[in-house]
Coordinates of C-alpha atoms in Angstrom, one line a residue:
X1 CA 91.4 120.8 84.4
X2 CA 87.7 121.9 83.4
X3 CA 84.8 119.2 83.0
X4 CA 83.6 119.1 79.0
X5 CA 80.3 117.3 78.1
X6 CA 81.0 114.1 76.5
X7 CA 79.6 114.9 72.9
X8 CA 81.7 118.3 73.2
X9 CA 85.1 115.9 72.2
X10 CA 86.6 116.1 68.9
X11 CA 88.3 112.6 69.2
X12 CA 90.1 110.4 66.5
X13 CA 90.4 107.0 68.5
X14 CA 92.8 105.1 66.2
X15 CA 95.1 107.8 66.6
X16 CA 94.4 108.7 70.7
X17 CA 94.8 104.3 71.2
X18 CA 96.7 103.1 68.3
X19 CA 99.1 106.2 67.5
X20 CA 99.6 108.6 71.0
X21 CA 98.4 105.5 73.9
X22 CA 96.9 106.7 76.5
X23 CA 97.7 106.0 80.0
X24 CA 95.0 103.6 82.3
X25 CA 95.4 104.3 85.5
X26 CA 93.2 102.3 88.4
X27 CA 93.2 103.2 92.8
X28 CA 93.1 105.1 95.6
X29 CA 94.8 107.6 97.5
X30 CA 94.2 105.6 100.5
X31 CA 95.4 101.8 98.7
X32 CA 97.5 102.7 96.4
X33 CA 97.1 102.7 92.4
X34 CA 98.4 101.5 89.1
X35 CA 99.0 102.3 85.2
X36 CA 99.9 101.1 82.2
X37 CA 100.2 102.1 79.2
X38 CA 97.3 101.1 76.6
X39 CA 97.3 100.7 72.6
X40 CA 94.5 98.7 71.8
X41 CA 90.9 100.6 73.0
X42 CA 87.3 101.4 71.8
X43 CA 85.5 104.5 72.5
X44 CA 81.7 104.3 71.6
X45 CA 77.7 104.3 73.0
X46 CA 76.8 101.0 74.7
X47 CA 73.3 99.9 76.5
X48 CA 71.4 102.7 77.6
X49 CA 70.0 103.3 81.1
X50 CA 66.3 104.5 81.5
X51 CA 65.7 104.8 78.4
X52 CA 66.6 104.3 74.4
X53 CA 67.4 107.9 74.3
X54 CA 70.0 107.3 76.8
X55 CA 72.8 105.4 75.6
X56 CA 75.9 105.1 77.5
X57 CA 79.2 106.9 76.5
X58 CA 81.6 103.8 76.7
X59 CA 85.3 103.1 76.6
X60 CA 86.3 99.9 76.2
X61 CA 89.9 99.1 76.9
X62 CA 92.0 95.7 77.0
X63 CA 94.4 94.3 79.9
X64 CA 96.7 91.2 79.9
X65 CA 96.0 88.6 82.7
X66 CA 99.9 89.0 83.8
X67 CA 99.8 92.9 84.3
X68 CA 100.1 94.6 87.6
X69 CA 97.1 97.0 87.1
X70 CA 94.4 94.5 86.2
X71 CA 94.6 93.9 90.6
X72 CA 93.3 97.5 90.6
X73 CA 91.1 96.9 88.0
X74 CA 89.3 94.1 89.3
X75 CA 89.0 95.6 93.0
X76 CA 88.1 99.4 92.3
X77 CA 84.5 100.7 90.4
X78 CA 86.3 103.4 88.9
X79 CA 89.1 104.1 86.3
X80 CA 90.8 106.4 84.2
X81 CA 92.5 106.9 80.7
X82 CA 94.6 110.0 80.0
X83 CA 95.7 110.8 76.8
X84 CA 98.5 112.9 76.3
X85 CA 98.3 114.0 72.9
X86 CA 101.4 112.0 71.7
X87 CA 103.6 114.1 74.0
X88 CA 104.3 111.9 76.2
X89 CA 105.7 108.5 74.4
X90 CA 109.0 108.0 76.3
X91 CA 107.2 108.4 79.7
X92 CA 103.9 106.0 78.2
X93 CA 106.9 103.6 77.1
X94 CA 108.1 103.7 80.3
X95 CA 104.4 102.8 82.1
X96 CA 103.9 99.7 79.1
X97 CA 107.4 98.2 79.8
X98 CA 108.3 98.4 83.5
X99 CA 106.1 96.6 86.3
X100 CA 104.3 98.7 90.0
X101 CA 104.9 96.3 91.5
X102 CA 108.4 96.8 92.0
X103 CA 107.8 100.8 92.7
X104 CA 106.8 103.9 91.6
X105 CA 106.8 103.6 87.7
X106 CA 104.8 106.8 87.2
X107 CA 107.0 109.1 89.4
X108 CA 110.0 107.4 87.0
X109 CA 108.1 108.1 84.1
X110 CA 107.7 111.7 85.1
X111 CA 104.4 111.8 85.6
X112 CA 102.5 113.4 88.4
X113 CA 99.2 111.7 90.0
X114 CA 95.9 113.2 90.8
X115 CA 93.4 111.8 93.1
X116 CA 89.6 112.5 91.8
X117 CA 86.5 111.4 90.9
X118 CA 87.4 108.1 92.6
X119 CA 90.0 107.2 91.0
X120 CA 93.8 108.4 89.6
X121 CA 94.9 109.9 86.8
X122 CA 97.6 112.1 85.8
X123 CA 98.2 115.8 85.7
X124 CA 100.2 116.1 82.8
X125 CA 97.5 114.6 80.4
X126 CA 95.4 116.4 77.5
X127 CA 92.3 114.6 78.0
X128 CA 91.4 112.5 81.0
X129 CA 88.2 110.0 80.9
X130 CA 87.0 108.7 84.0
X131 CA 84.9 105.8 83.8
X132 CA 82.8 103.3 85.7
X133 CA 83.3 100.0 85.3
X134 CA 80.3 98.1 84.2
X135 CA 81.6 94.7 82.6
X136 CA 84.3 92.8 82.1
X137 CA 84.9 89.6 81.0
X138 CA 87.9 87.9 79.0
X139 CA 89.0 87.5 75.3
X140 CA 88.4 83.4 74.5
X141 CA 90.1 81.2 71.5
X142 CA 86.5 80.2 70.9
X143 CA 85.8 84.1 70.4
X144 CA 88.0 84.2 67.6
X145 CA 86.3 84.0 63.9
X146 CA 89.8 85.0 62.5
X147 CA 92.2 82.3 64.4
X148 CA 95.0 83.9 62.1
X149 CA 95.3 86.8 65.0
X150 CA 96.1 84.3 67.6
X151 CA 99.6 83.3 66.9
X152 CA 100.4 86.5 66.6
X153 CA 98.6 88.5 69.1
X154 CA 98.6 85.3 71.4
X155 CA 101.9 83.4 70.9
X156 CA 101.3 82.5 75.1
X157 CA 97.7 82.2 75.1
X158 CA 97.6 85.2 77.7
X159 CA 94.2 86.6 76.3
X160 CA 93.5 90.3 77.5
X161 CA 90.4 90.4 79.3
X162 CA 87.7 93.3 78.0
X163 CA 87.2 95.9 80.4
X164 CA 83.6 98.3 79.8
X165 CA 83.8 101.8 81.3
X166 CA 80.7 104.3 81.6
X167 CA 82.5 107.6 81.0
X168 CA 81.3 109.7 83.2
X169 CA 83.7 113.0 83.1
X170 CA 85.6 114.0 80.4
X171 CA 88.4 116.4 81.7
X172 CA 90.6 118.3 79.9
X173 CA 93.8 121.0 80.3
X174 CA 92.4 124.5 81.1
X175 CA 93.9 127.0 78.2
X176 CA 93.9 129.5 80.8
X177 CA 96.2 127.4 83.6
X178 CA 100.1 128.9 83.2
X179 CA 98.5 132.4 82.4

């Protein structure tokens, strides 16, 4: 994979989240890691560091309190969301319905991990972003200003909690690799 600047993507986000999903993947080599598949996502410019020029590339994505990977969330600064380019839904379907902690649901789902940038992602993907987890904090009731989403979205009142990534690399396939 090649490193691409940031404002270099040509991205449609509510088809890469709400069309392809993309693949969040949090850990180490060393610890062990998780994924699962994610729908529901942001990407965008948020806060700036030094400086109004500098605003922050940001992805925001969105994890139930119940889900295996939200451990690896919590403990590790870094994580990752590969997209796949729609390729991939039976393997993505696979990650969003089947639990880590019961094995290795990404080597059943086909999918081969890489270790960089201090974190994991995986091989197969289009588009890989590796972020740097600045803030997180969970969905509320209160939050709400349309409570008709909640029955719905919410039936078990198992709000996702918000998770705010710096991206800092985008990676993506290398035309050349298989040449």
């Amino acid at each position: 994979m090649k490193e691409i600047s940031v404002k270099a993507l040509s991205l449609n986000p509510f088809t890469a989240f709400g069309d392809d999903w993309m693949a969040l993947s949090a850990g180490t080599e060393e610890i062990g890691f998780n994924a699962m598949t994610v729908a529901w996502g942001n990407f965008g410019t948020l806060w700036e560091r030094g400086s109004h020029a500098n605003r922050l590339p940001t992805a925001v994505c969105y994890v139930r309190p119940s889900r295996y990977t939200k451990a690896f969330l919590d403990r590790e600064p870094y994580f990752a969301l590969s997209h796949f380019g729609g390729g991939f839904k039976q393997a993505l379907g696979y990650l969003g319905s089947h639990s880590g902690r019961n094995g290795d649901k990404a080597v059943r789902a086909g999918l081969t991990p890489v270790y960089a940038h201090g974190t994991v992602f995986f091989e197969e993907a289009s588009t890989v972003y590796i972020c740097r987890k600045l803030y997180h904090a969970p969905l509320t009731a209160a939050g709400f200003a349309d409570t008709a989403l909640i029955p719905f979205n919410y039936p078990k009142q198992d709000f996702h909690e918000m998770y705010v990534g710096e991206i800092l690399r985008v990676l993506v396939q290398d035309e050349k690799k298989g040449t």
